[in-house]
Coordinates of C-alpha atoms and ligand atoms in Angstrom, one line a residue:
Chain G
M1 CA 4.8 78.2 1.1
V2 CA 7.4 79.2 3.8
L3 CA 6.4 78.5 7.3
V4 CA 8.2 80.6 10.0
Y5 CA 8.2 79.9 13.7
S6 CA 10.1 81.1 16.7
D7 CA 9.0 81.7 20.4
D8 CA 11.3 84.7 20.5
K9 CA 9.5 87.8 18.9
K10 CA 13.0 89.5 18.0
L11 CA 14.3 86.5 16.3
M12 CA 10.7 85.8 14.6
L13 CA 11.2 89.4 13.0
E14 CA 14.6 88.3 11.5
L15 CA 13.2 85.3 10.2
L16 CA 10.4 86.8 8.6
N17 CA 12.7 89.1 6.8
K18 CA 14.6 86.3 5.2
A19 CA 11.5 84.2 4.6
G20 CA 10.0 87.2 2.6
E21 CA 13.0 87.1 0.5
L22 CA 13.0 83.3 0.0
A23 CA 9.3 83.5 -0.7
K24 CA 9.8 85.9 -3.5
N25 CA 12.5 83.7 -5.1
L26 CA 10.1 80.9 -4.8
G27 CA 6.9 82.5 -5.9
K28 CA 5.3 81.4 -2.5
K29 CA 3.7 82.9 0.3
V30 CA 5.0 83.5 4.0
N31 CA 2.9 82.1 7.0
A32 CA 4.0 82.9 10.5
V33 CA 2.9 80.5 13.4
V34 CA 2.3 81.6 16.8
I35 CA 1.4 79.1 19.4
G36 CA -0.8 80.3 22.2
K37 CA -3.3 82.7 22.4
N38 CA -1.6 86.1 21.4
D39 CA -3.9 88.1 19.1
N40 CA -1.8 91.3 19.3
L41 CA 1.4 89.2 18.1
A42 CA -0.4 87.5 15.5
Q43 CA -1.7 91.2 14.1
E44 CA 1.7 92.6 14.6
Y45 CA 3.5 89.7 12.4
L46 CA 1.1 90.8 9.6
T47 CA 2.7 94.2 9.5
Y48 CA 6.3 92.3 9.5
G49 CA 5.8 90.8 6.2
A50 CA 3.6 87.6 7.2
D51 CA 1.2 87.0 4.6
N52 CA -0.8 85.2 7.0
V53 CA -0.7 84.4 10.7
I54 CA -1.7 80.8 12.2
V55 CA -2.5 80.8 15.9
V56 CA -2.5 77.5 17.2
E57 CA -4.4 77.2 20.5
T58 CA -3.0 75.2 23.3
D59 CA -3.7 74.5 27.0
L60 CA 0.0 74.3 27.8
K61 CA 1.4 77.4 29.8
D62 CA 5.0 76.8 28.8
F63 CA 7.1 75.6 25.8
K64 CA 6.7 71.6 25.7
V65 CA 8.7 70.3 22.8
E66 CA 6.6 66.9 22.1
E67 CA 3.4 68.7 22.1
Y68 CA 4.7 71.8 19.9
T69 CA 6.3 69.6 17.4
E70 CA 2.8 67.9 16.9
Y71 CA 1.1 71.5 16.5
L72 CA 3.8 72.3 13.8
E73 CA 3.6 68.7 12.2
K74 CA -0.3 69.1 11.9
T75 CA 0.0 72.7 10.7
I76 CA 2.6 71.7 8.1
K77 CA 0.4 69.0 6.7
E78 CA -2.7 71.2 6.7
T79 CA -1.1 73.9 4.8
G80 CA 1.3 72.0 2.7
A81 CA 4.1 74.1 3.9
E82 CA 7.4 73.1 2.2
T83 CA 10.2 75.5 3.7
I84 CA 10.2 75.6 7.4
L85 CA 12.1 78.4 9.1
I86 CA 12.6 78.0 13.0
G87 CA 14.5 80.4 15.3
S88 CA 17.6 78.6 16.5
N89 CA 17.4 79.1 20.3
K90 CA 17.7 76.0 22.5
N91 CA 13.9 75.3 22.3
G92 CA 13.7 75.9 18.4
K93 CA 16.7 73.3 17.6
E94 CA 15.2 70.5 19.7
L95 CA 11.7 71.5 18.2
A96 CA 13.1 71.5 14.5
S97 CA 15.1 68.2 14.8
R98 CA 12.3 66.3 16.5
L99 CA 9.9 67.7 13.7
A100 CA 12.4 66.5 11.0
G101 CA 12.4 63.1 12.7
K102 CA 8.5 62.9 12.6
L103 CA 8.4 64.1 8.9
N104 CA 11.5 62.3 7.7
A105 CA 12.5 65.8 6.3
G106 CA 16.0 67.2 5.8
C107 CA 17.0 69.6 8.5
V108 CA 20.1 72.0 8.9
I109 CA 20.7 73.4 12.3
D110 CA 22.2 77.0 13.0
V111 CA 22.7 78.3 9.1
N112 CA 24.5 81.3 8.4
N113 CA 22.9 81.7 5.2
V114 CA 20.0 80.3 3.3
Y115 CA 19.1 80.9 -0.5
V116 CA 17.6 79.5 -3.6
K117 CA 20.1 78.2 -6.2
D118 CA 18.9 76.4 -9.4
K119 CA 15.6 75.9 -7.7
K120 CA 17.0 74.1 -4.9
L121 CA 17.3 75.5 -1.3
V122 CA 20.8 75.6 -0.2
T123 CA 22.2 76.6 3.3
E124 CA 25.6 77.5 4.7
R125 CA 26.8 76.6 8.0
I126 CA 30.1 76.6 10.1
V127 CA 31.3 73.2 10.7
Y128 CA 34.6 71.5 12.5
S129 CA 34.5 74.3 15.2
G130 CA 35.0 77.1 12.6
N131 CA 37.5 75.3 10.3
A132 CA 35.1 75.1 7.6
I133 CA 31.7 76.1 6.1
A134 CA 29.6 73.3 4.6
V135 CA 27.3 74.3 1.8
E136 CA 24.3 71.9 1.9
Q137 CA 21.5 71.5 -0.7
F138 CA 18.0 70.2 0.0
N139 CA 16.7 67.4 -2.4
S140 CA 13.4 66.9 -1.1
K141 CA 10.8 68.5 0.8
P142 CA 9.5 69.8 3.4
E143 CA 13.1 71.5 4.2
I144 CA 13.6 72.7 7.9
V145 CA 16.1 75.1 8.6
T146 CA 17.1 76.7 11.9
I147 CA 18.5 80.2 12.0
P148 CA 20.3 81.5 14.9
P149 CA 19.7 85.4 16.1
K150 CA 21.4 88.1 14.7
V151 CA 22.4 86.2 11.5
F152 CA 19.8 88.2 9.2
E153 CA 18.5 91.9 9.7
P154 CA 15.2 92.0 11.1
H155 CA 11.9 93.0 9.1
P156 CA 11.6 96.7 9.3
G157 CA 7.9 96.4 9.9
G158 CA 5.4 98.8 8.6
A159 CA 4.0 96.6 5.7
N160 CA 0.4 96.7 4.9
P161 CA -1.5 93.7 6.5
K162 CA -2.5 91.7 3.4
G163 CA -3.5 88.4 4.7
E164 CA -5.4 87.3 7.9
V165 CA -5.1 85.6 11.4
V166 CA -6.3 82.1 11.1
K167 CA -6.9 80.1 14.4
K168 CA -6.2 76.5 14.6
K169 CA -6.9 74.0 17.4
F170 CA -5.4 70.4 17.1
N171 CA -5.8 67.4 19.4
V172 CA -2.5 66.2 20.2
E173 CA -1.1 63.0 22.0
K174 CA -0.8 63.3 25.5
Y175 CA 3.0 62.5 26.3
A176 CA 4.6 60.7 29.2
S177 CA 6.7 63.6 30.2
K178 CA 6.1 66.8 32.0
I179 CA 7.4 70.2 33.3
L180 CA 7.9 70.2 37.1
K181 CA 9.7 73.5 37.6
I182 CA 11.0 76.4 35.5
Q183 CA 13.6 78.6 37.2
E184 CA 14.6 81.8 35.8
M185 CA 18.4 82.1 35.9
Q186 CA 20.1 85.4 36.4
T187 CA 21.0 87.2 33.4
G188 CA 23.9 90.0 33.3
D189 CA 22.0 92.1 30.4
V190 CA 25.0 92.0 28.2
N191 CA 24.9 91.9 24.7
V192 CA 28.3 90.7 23.7
E193 CA 27.3 90.2 19.9
D194 CA 27.1 94.1 19.7
A195 CA 30.1 95.0 21.8
E196 CA 33.0 96.7 20.2
I197 CA 35.5 95.8 23.1
I198 CA 35.4 92.5 24.8
V199 CA 37.6 91.6 27.9
S200 CA 37.2 87.9 28.3
C201 CA 37.9 85.6 31.3
G202 CA 38.8 82.0 31.7
R203 CA 39.8 79.4 34.1
G204 CA 42.9 81.4 34.9
F205 CA 40.7 83.6 37.2
K206 CA 40.8 81.8 40.8
N207 CA 37.8 83.6 42.5
K208 CA 34.5 85.0 41.3
D209 CA 35.7 88.5 42.8
D210 CA 38.6 88.7 40.6
I211 CA 36.4 89.1 37.7
K212 CA 36.6 92.7 38.4
L213 CA 40.0 92.9 37.1
A214 CA 38.6 92.3 33.8
E215 CA 35.9 94.8 34.4
E216 CA 38.4 97.6 35.4
L217 CA 40.3 96.9 32.1
A218 CA 36.9 97.0 30.0
D219 CA 35.8 100.2 31.7
V220 CA 39.4 102.1 30.9
L221 CA 39.0 100.6 27.2
K222 CA 35.6 102.2 27.2
G223 CA 34.3 98.9 26.3
K224 CA 32.7 97.8 29.3
T225 CA 31.7 94.4 28.2
I226 CA 33.1 91.4 29.6
G227 CA 32.8 87.6 28.3
C228 CA 34.1 84.4 29.4
S229 CA 34.9 80.8 28.5
R230 CA 32.2 78.0 28.9
P231 CA 33.5 76.6 32.4
I232 CA 33.2 80.2 33.7
A233 CA 29.6 80.2 32.9
A234 CA 28.3 76.8 32.7
D235 CA 30.5 74.9 35.5
L236 CA 31.2 77.9 38.2
K237 CA 28.4 80.0 37.1
W238 CA 30.6 83.1 37.9
L239 CA 28.9 85.0 34.9
S240 CA 25.8 84.4 33.4
E241 CA 24.9 82.6 30.1
D242 CA 24.7 86.0 28.0
H243 CA 28.6 86.5 28.7
W244 CA 29.5 82.9 27.3
I245 CA 31.7 82.9 24.1
G246 CA 32.3 80.1 21.8
L247 CA 31.2 77.4 19.8
S248 CA 28.1 76.4 22.3
G249 CA 27.8 80.2 23.4
H250 CA 27.7 83.6 21.8
K251 CA 29.6 84.5 18.5
V252 CA 31.2 87.8 18.6
K253 CA 33.3 90.0 16.4
P254 CA 34.5 93.2 18.4
K255 CA 37.2 95.3 17.2
L256 CA 39.2 94.2 20.3
Y257 CA 39.0 90.9 22.1
I258 CA 41.2 90.3 25.0
A259 CA 41.4 86.8 26.2
A260 CA 42.9 86.6 30.0
G261 CA 43.5 83.5 31.5
I262 CA 41.8 81.4 28.5
S263 CA 43.8 78.5 27.0
G264 CA 42.6 78.9 23.6
Q265 CA 40.8 75.6 22.7
I266 CA 39.4 75.4 19.5
Q267 CA 35.6 75.5 20.9
H268 CA 36.3 78.9 22.5
I269 CA 38.2 80.0 19.3
A270 CA 34.9 79.3 17.3
G271 CA 33.2 82.0 19.2
M272 CA 35.7 84.9 18.6
R273 CA 37.6 84.3 15.4
E274 CA 36.2 87.0 13.6
S275 CA 37.3 89.5 16.1
G276 CA 39.3 92.4 14.7
I277 CA 42.4 92.3 17.0
I278 CA 42.9 89.4 19.5
V279 CA 45.0 89.9 22.6
A280 CA 45.9 87.0 24.8
I281 CA 47.1 87.2 28.5
N282 CA 48.3 83.7 29.8
K283 CA 51.0 82.7 32.2
D284 CA 51.8 79.5 30.1
P285 CA 54.2 80.5 27.1
E286 CA 52.9 77.3 25.2
A287 CA 49.0 78.0 25.7
L288 CA 47.2 77.6 22.4
I289 CA 45.5 81.0 22.7
F290 CA 48.8 82.5 21.6
K291 CA 48.4 80.8 18.0
S292 CA 45.0 82.5 17.6
A293 CA 46.1 86.0 18.8
D294 CA 47.7 89.0 17.3
Y295 CA 49.3 90.1 20.7
G296 CA 50.0 88.1 23.5
I297 CA 51.8 88.8 26.9
V298 CA 53.2 85.9 28.8
G299 CA 52.4 86.5 32.5
D300 CA 50.2 86.2 35.5
L301 CA 46.8 87.7 34.8
Y302 CA 47.0 89.2 38.5
E303 CA 50.1 91.1 37.7
V304 CA 49.2 92.0 34.0
L305 CA 45.6 93.0 34.3
P306 CA 46.1 95.9 36.7
K307 CA 49.3 96.9 35.1
L308 CA 47.7 97.1 31.7
T309 CA 44.6 99.0 33.2
A310 CA 46.9 101.6 34.6
A311 CA 48.8 101.9 31.3
V312 CA 45.6 102.2 29.4
K313 CA 44.2 104.9 31.5
E314 CA 47.3 107.0 31.4
K315 CA 47.7 106.8 27.7
T316 CA 44.0 107.7 27.1
Q317 CA 43.6 110.5 29.5
Chain S
M1 CA 17.5 49.2 33.3
N2 CA 18.7 48.9 29.6
I3 CA 20.6 51.8 28.3
I4 CA 21.8 52.6 24.7
V5 CA 24.3 55.2 24.5
C6 CA 24.7 56.8 21.1
A7 CA 28.6 57.7 20.5
K8 CA 29.9 59.1 17.4
Q9 CA 33.5 58.9 16.0
V10 CA 34.8 62.2 14.8
V11 CA 37.9 63.9 13.7
D12 CA 39.8 65.7 16.4
V13 CA 39.0 69.2 15.1
S14 CA 41.7 70.6 17.1
E15 CA 44.1 68.9 14.9
M16 CA 42.5 70.0 11.7
K17 CA 44.5 72.0 8.9
I18 CA 43.5 74.0 5.8
D19 CA 45.2 73.1 2.8
P20 CA 46.9 76.3 1.7
N21 CA 46.4 75.6 -2.1
T22 CA 42.9 74.1 -2.4
K23 CA 41.9 76.2 0.8
K24 CA 39.9 73.2 1.6
P25 CA 40.0 71.5 5.0
I26 CA 42.2 68.4 5.3
L27 CA 40.1 65.5 6.7
D28 CA 42.4 62.6 5.6
G29 CA 44.9 61.5 8.4
V30 CA 43.4 63.7 11.1
P31 CA 43.2 61.7 14.3
Q32 CA 39.9 60.1 15.1
K33 CA 38.4 60.4 18.6
I34 CA 34.9 59.7 20.5
S35 CA 32.8 63.0 20.2
D36 CA 33.7 64.7 23.6
I37 CA 30.3 65.0 25.2
D38 CA 29.5 61.2 24.2
K39 CA 31.8 60.2 26.9
N40 CA 29.6 62.1 29.3
A41 CA 26.6 60.3 28.1
M42 CA 28.7 57.0 28.6
E43 CA 29.2 58.2 32.3
E44 CA 25.9 59.1 33.1
A45 CA 24.9 55.6 31.8
L46 CA 27.2 53.9 34.2
K47 CA 26.2 55.9 37.1
I48 CA 22.6 54.7 36.1
K49 CA 23.7 51.3 36.0
E50 CA 25.6 51.3 39.1
K51 CA 22.2 52.0 40.8
H52 CA 19.8 50.1 38.8
G53 CA 21.7 47.2 37.3
G54 CA 21.0 46.2 33.7
K55 CA 23.0 46.7 30.3
I56 CA 24.6 49.3 28.3
T57 CA 25.0 49.2 24.7
V58 CA 27.0 51.7 22.8
L59 CA 25.8 52.3 19.4
T60 CA 27.5 54.1 16.5
V61 CA 26.9 54.7 12.9
G62 CA 30.1 54.8 11.3
P63 CA 32.9 53.1 9.7
S64 CA 34.5 49.7 10.8
D65 CA 37.5 51.5 12.2
A66 CA 35.3 53.0 14.9
K67 CA 35.9 49.5 16.9
E68 CA 39.0 51.1 18.4
R69 CA 37.1 54.0 19.5
V70 CA 34.2 52.1 20.8
K71 CA 36.5 49.8 22.8
E72 CA 37.3 52.8 24.8
L73 CA 33.6 53.1 25.9
L74 CA 33.7 49.2 26.7
A75 CA 36.7 50.0 28.8
M76 CA 34.8 52.4 30.7
G77 CA 32.1 50.0 31.5
A78 CA 29.6 49.5 28.6
D79 CA 28.6 45.9 28.0
E80 CA 28.4 45.5 24.3
G81 CA 29.1 47.6 21.1
V82 CA 27.2 47.9 18.0
I83 CA 28.5 49.6 14.9
V84 CA 26.3 50.1 12.0
T85 CA 28.0 51.1 8.7
P86 CA 26.1 53.4 6.7
P87 CA 25.8 53.9 3.0
E88 CA 28.5 56.1 1.4
K89 CA 26.1 59.2 1.1
H90 CA 24.5 59.9 4.6
D91 CA 23.2 62.8 6.3
Y92 CA 21.2 63.2 9.5
Y93 CA 18.1 61.6 8.1
V94 CA 20.0 58.4 7.2
V95 CA 22.1 58.3 10.3
T96 CA 19.3 58.8 12.5
S97 CA 17.1 56.3 10.8
L98 CA 19.7 53.7 10.9
L99 CA 20.1 54.5 14.8
A100 CA 16.5 54.1 15.3
E101 CA 16.5 50.7 13.2
A102 CA 19.5 49.3 15.2
I103 CA 17.7 50.4 18.5
K104 CA 14.6 48.7 17.5
K105 CA 16.7 45.3 16.8
I106 CA 18.5 45.6 20.0
G107 CA 14.9 45.7 21.4
N108 CA 14.5 46.1 25.1
Y109 CA 15.6 49.8 26.0
D110 CA 14.6 52.3 28.8
I111 CA 16.9 55.1 28.0
V112 CA 18.8 56.2 25.0
L113 CA 21.6 58.8 25.8
C114 CA 23.2 61.2 23.4
G115 CA 25.6 64.2 23.7
E116 CA 24.0 67.7 23.6
A117 CA 25.8 67.9 20.2
S118 CA 28.7 66.3 18.3
I119 CA 32.1 68.1 18.3
D120 CA 32.4 68.0 14.6
L121 CA 29.1 69.0 13.3
F122 CA 27.6 70.6 16.5
S123 CA 23.9 70.2 15.5
G124 CA 22.3 68.8 18.4
Q125 CA 20.0 67.1 16.0
V126 CA 20.4 63.4 16.5
G127 CA 19.0 63.1 20.0
P128 CA 15.5 65.0 19.4
R129 CA 15.4 63.6 15.9
L130 CA 15.6 60.1 16.9
A131 CA 13.1 60.8 19.8
G132 CA 10.6 62.1 17.1
L133 CA 11.5 59.0 14.8
L134 CA 10.7 56.6 18.0
N135 CA 7.7 58.8 19.0
I136 CA 9.1 58.8 22.5
P137 CA 9.7 61.8 25.0
Q138 CA 12.9 63.7 24.9
I139 CA 14.9 65.6 27.5
T140 CA 17.5 67.7 26.0
Y141 CA 20.5 69.5 27.7
A142 CA 20.3 67.6 31.0
Q143 CA 22.8 68.7 33.4
K144 CA 21.4 66.4 36.1
I145 CA 19.7 63.1 35.8
D146 CA 17.9 61.1 38.6
A147 CA 16.9 58.0 37.4
E148 CA 14.2 56.3 39.4
K149 CA 12.5 53.0 39.0
D150 CA 9.9 53.9 36.8
K151 CA 10.5 57.6 35.9
V152 CA 13.2 59.8 35.4
I153 CA 13.6 63.6 36.7
A154 CA 16.1 65.6 35.1
D155 CA 17.4 69.4 35.2
R156 CA 17.8 71.1 31.8
D157 CA 20.2 73.9 31.2
M158 CA 18.3 76.2 29.0
G159 CA 20.7 79.1 29.5
D160 CA 18.4 81.9 30.9
K161 CA 16.3 79.0 32.7
A162 CA 16.8 75.9 34.5
V163 CA 14.0 73.6 33.6
T164 CA 13.1 70.2 35.8
V165 CA 11.0 67.7 33.6
E166 CA 9.9 64.2 34.5
S167 CA 9.3 61.5 32.0
S168 CA 8.6 57.9 32.2
Y169 CA 10.5 55.2 30.0
P170 CA 11.6 54.9 27.2
V171 CA 13.1 58.2 27.0
V172 CA 15.7 59.9 24.8
I173 CA 18.1 62.0 27.1
T174 CA 20.6 64.4 25.7
V175 CA 23.4 65.4 28.3
T176 CA 25.7 68.7 28.6
K177 CA 29.4 68.6 29.0
E178 CA 28.8 69.8 32.7
I179 CA 26.9 66.9 33.8
N180 CA 29.6 64.7 35.1
E181 CA 33.3 64.1 34.6
P182 CA 33.8 60.8 32.6
R183 CA 36.0 58.3 34.3
L184 CA 39.2 57.2 32.9
P185 CA 39.4 53.4 32.5
S186 CA 42.0 51.5 34.5
L187 CA 44.6 49.2 32.7
M188 CA 42.8 46.1 33.7
Q189 CA 39.7 47.6 32.2
I190 CA 41.2 48.2 29.0
L191 CA 42.5 44.8 28.9
A192 CA 39.1 43.5 29.7
A193 CA 37.2 45.5 27.1
A194 CA 39.0 43.4 24.5
N195 CA 36.8 40.5 25.1
K196 CA 33.4 42.3 25.0
P197 CA 31.4 41.7 22.0
I198 CA 31.4 44.4 19.2
N199 CA 28.7 43.7 16.5
E200 CA 28.9 45.1 13.2
W201 CA 25.7 45.6 11.1
N202 CA 25.5 46.7 7.7
G203 CA 23.2 49.7 7.2
D204 CA 21.8 48.1 4.2
S205 CA 20.6 45.1 6.0
L206 CA 18.8 47.2 8.7
A207 CA 17.0 49.5 6.2
S208 CA 17.6 49.2 2.5
G209 CA 17.9 52.0 0.1
L210 CA 18.4 54.8 2.3
T211 CA 19.7 57.8 0.9
S212 CA 20.4 61.1 2.0
I213 CA 18.2 64.3 1.8
V214 CA 20.6 67.1 2.4
D215 CA 23.6 66.8 0.3
T216 CA 27.0 68.6 1.0
V217 CA 27.8 70.3 -2.3
E218 CA 31.0 72.1 -1.0
L219 CA 33.0 72.4 2.2
K220 CA 35.0 75.8 2.3
G221 CA 38.1 75.9 4.5
V222 CA 38.3 79.0 6.9
S223 CA 41.6 79.8 8.0
M224 CA 42.5 82.4 10.5
E225 CA 45.7 84.6 10.2
R226 CA 46.9 86.4 13.2
K227 CA 50.0 88.5 13.8
N228 CA 51.3 86.1 16.7
I229 CA 53.6 88.8 18.3
V230 CA 54.0 87.6 21.9
F231 CA 55.8 89.7 24.6
K232 CA 57.4 87.5 27.1
D233 CA 59.9 89.4 29.0
D234 CA 59.6 91.7 31.9
I235 CA 55.8 92.4 32.5
D236 CA 56.1 96.2 32.7
E237 CA 58.1 96.2 29.5
S238 CA 55.4 94.0 27.8
V239 CA 52.4 96.2 28.9
K240 CA 54.1 99.0 27.6
Q241 CA 54.8 97.3 24.1
L242 CA 51.2 95.9 24.0
V243 CA 49.7 99.5 24.6
E244 CA 51.9 101.0 22.0
S245 CA 50.7 98.3 19.6
L246 CA 47.1 99.0 20.5
V247 CA 47.7 102.6 19.9
K248 CA 49.2 101.8 16.5
E249 CA 46.2 99.7 15.7
G250 CA 43.9 102.7 16.4
L251 CA 42.3 100.8 19.1
L252 CA 43.0 103.4 22.3
R253 CA 41.5 106.8 22.1
Ligands
FAD401 C1 31.0 70.2 22.5 C2 31.8 71.2 23.2 C3 31.5 72.8 23.2 C4 32.2 73.6 23.9 N1 31.8 74.9 23.8 C5 32.5 75.8 24.2 C6 32.3 77.2 24.2 O1 31.3 77.7 23.5 N2 33.1 78.2 24.8 C7 34.2 77.9 25.7 O2 35.1 78.7 25.9 N3 34.5 76.5 25.6 C8 33.8 75.6 25.0 N4 34.2 74.4 25.2 C9 35.1 73.9 26.2 C10 36.6 74.0 25.8 O3 36.9 72.9 24.9 C11 37.5 74.4 26.9 O4 37.4 73.5 27.7 C12 37.3 75.6 27.6 O5 37.1 76.5 26.5 C13 38.4 76.2 28.4 O6 38.1 77.1 29.1 P1 39.3 77.9 29.8 O7 40.3 78.3 28.7 O8 38.7 79.2 30.5 O9 40.0 76.9 30.9 P2 41.5 76.2 30.9 O10 41.3 75.3 29.7 O11 41.5 75.5 32.1 O12 42.5 77.2 30.6 C14 42.8 78.1 31.6 C15 44.2 78.9 31.3 O13 44.5 79.9 31.9 C16 45.8 80.0 32.2 N5 46.2 80.5 33.6 C17 46.0 80.1 34.8 N6 46.2 80.6 35.8 C18 46.6 81.8 35.1 C19 47.1 83.2 35.6 N7 47.3 83.4 36.9 N8 47.4 84.2 34.9 C20 47.3 83.7 33.5 N9 46.9 82.7 32.8 C21 46.5 81.8 33.5 C22 46.1 78.6 32.0 O14 47.6 78.6 31.5 C23 45.3 78.2 31.0 O15 45.9 78.2 29.6 C24 33.2 73.4 24.5 C25 33.6 71.9 24.6 C26 33.0 71.0 24.0 C27 33.3 69.4 24.1
AMP402 N1 26.9 58.5 13.7 C1 26.5 58.6 15.0 N2 26.4 57.3 15.5 C2 25.8 57.5 16.9 N3 25.6 58.6 17.5 C3 25.5 59.7 17.1 C4 26.0 60.0 15.6 N4 26.1 61.2 15.2 C5 25.5 61.7 16.3 N5 25.2 60.9 17.3 C6 24.8 61.2 18.5 O1 23.9 62.4 18.6 C7 24.7 63.6 19.7 C8 24.4 64.8 18.7 O2 25.0 64.9 17.5 P1 24.7 66.0 16.5 O3 23.5 65.9 16.1 O4 25.5 65.7 15.2 O5 25.2 67.2 17.1 C9 26.2 63.1 19.6 O6 26.7 63.7 20.9 C10 26.1 61.5 19.8 O7 25.6 61.1 20.9

């Protein structure tokens, strides 16, 4: 059986689509797991390709990895699930890894592809910060794989519900850890993955307000989307996490990517190397970013960006 | 407070090249270093030790030549190093099992610190996997740690959320790059590190017969070809040329 879990519905639909394909190749069924009472969601998953949905009841208000791992561990033991697909957000990654530790199972995090070859489950993932793709094969079960958002198309839905919703309640160990506070961070509601043109900001920007120079350029390029390097989002918090591009951030492939005041460390490149045309603006002629760019301007972004904005505006009017 | 810092020797990914003929990444001869965020884990261990006293052990599963790299962490202030040499075929299952066995052999521990992810494989698997194996609580993506005598409070960076959690000891904590600025050891500290003990344990003697579950069947190189046209003269002229290029690329309309 292929077992599918994510706390993110959108991601869940993508996993269900892939799970259906794998299950077909393996001659197996797809079981979706919902943790916490949510009958509507459970019913809905039946129309998105899940053969059955298992609802695990819990008293916990929020995701807590130790207990959630036990819920999944018990579900897997009870159902005999062999292939486990988990949505690769931060919760999913630590959940999958902990689960793998408990089950002594193989686990591959953040795959770009997963398929069955010679009756074995095979995954592909990016390693060495984008320098290579590792093709890996499982040689024992259960197999745990985490899949990031937008790697696979979502299930189109509208399937005829075949199976049923099964409710479970497990007694789990009480762990010596607890959540004290959850604070929602502001998001910018941007979707860098879908953007066709991105103007991206790095530490070359001196103040939060100056980001508007990038926004103005993005506007005249009719791209509107801005992105940033890790320090701008993680250290300085000038832009929200959804703008963050790179190995540990979002992976983007716009037609045009303009990197302004970004040094071009490989961890940043890892997030944007599949872009169509890459343009770099940096005042340091030796900056690494020029090696990863199609076009570059050596200059102060405070001078270049306004001039570029004006020139693009003139050209496109 | 007894702290174990899990640190990994990795290839410096920024120095890697792809073989133009075989299209495979070249791994031989690439400089090695301690995975970046493991130094943040080390720094955090030092801060906790400064507050509570105790001992810091650096633990790595890797080849004997990791000794030189472990010395860097001893110079930062760790008390002792342990290198566990793995069997030739190893995956996350093998590495984490060896870490767990080594931790049990080290014995007394309150906190196991890891990086949020390694710079070469970037999974973020080892920390939580180890916590599962040891069956103790885990705190991942810590951007702030407040270690008290009998409990730890940490802020986790979950991207769209900041989550504050509390745990008793023992606990596995993985830290983000932003949690601190790792210190640079002085020359004196570097010299003194030469006298600190580094134990080498054979993986087989810790857990015999371990073999990988997930095998790497192929490593495909990914190269990136770019035009690398750089305008570096007068800004006005450069801007003009860039705009013309973008027009030619069909990107402006
Ligand atoms: C495990 C790990 C994961 C990581 N993940 C990511 C990730 O996902 N994304 C990411 O971006 N980074 C990531 N990093 C960090 C990465 O290694 C770099 O530290 C980071 O990308 C640097 O950001 P930056 O280019 O904005 O800043 P800097 O490296 O400080 O570069 C600033 C650049 O701006 C230029 N500059 C300064 N002033 C001006 C000016 N007035 N005009 C023009 N140019 C100017 C400078 O010449 C310099 O090149 C990761 C690191 C690690 C260890
Ligand atoms: N071979 C290893 N030896 C010791 N610690 C490791 C090893 N591999 C990974 N780690 C630790 O686990 C963290 C996450 O690694 P990874 O799961 O590969 O992303 C690293 O930052 C280290 O702290």
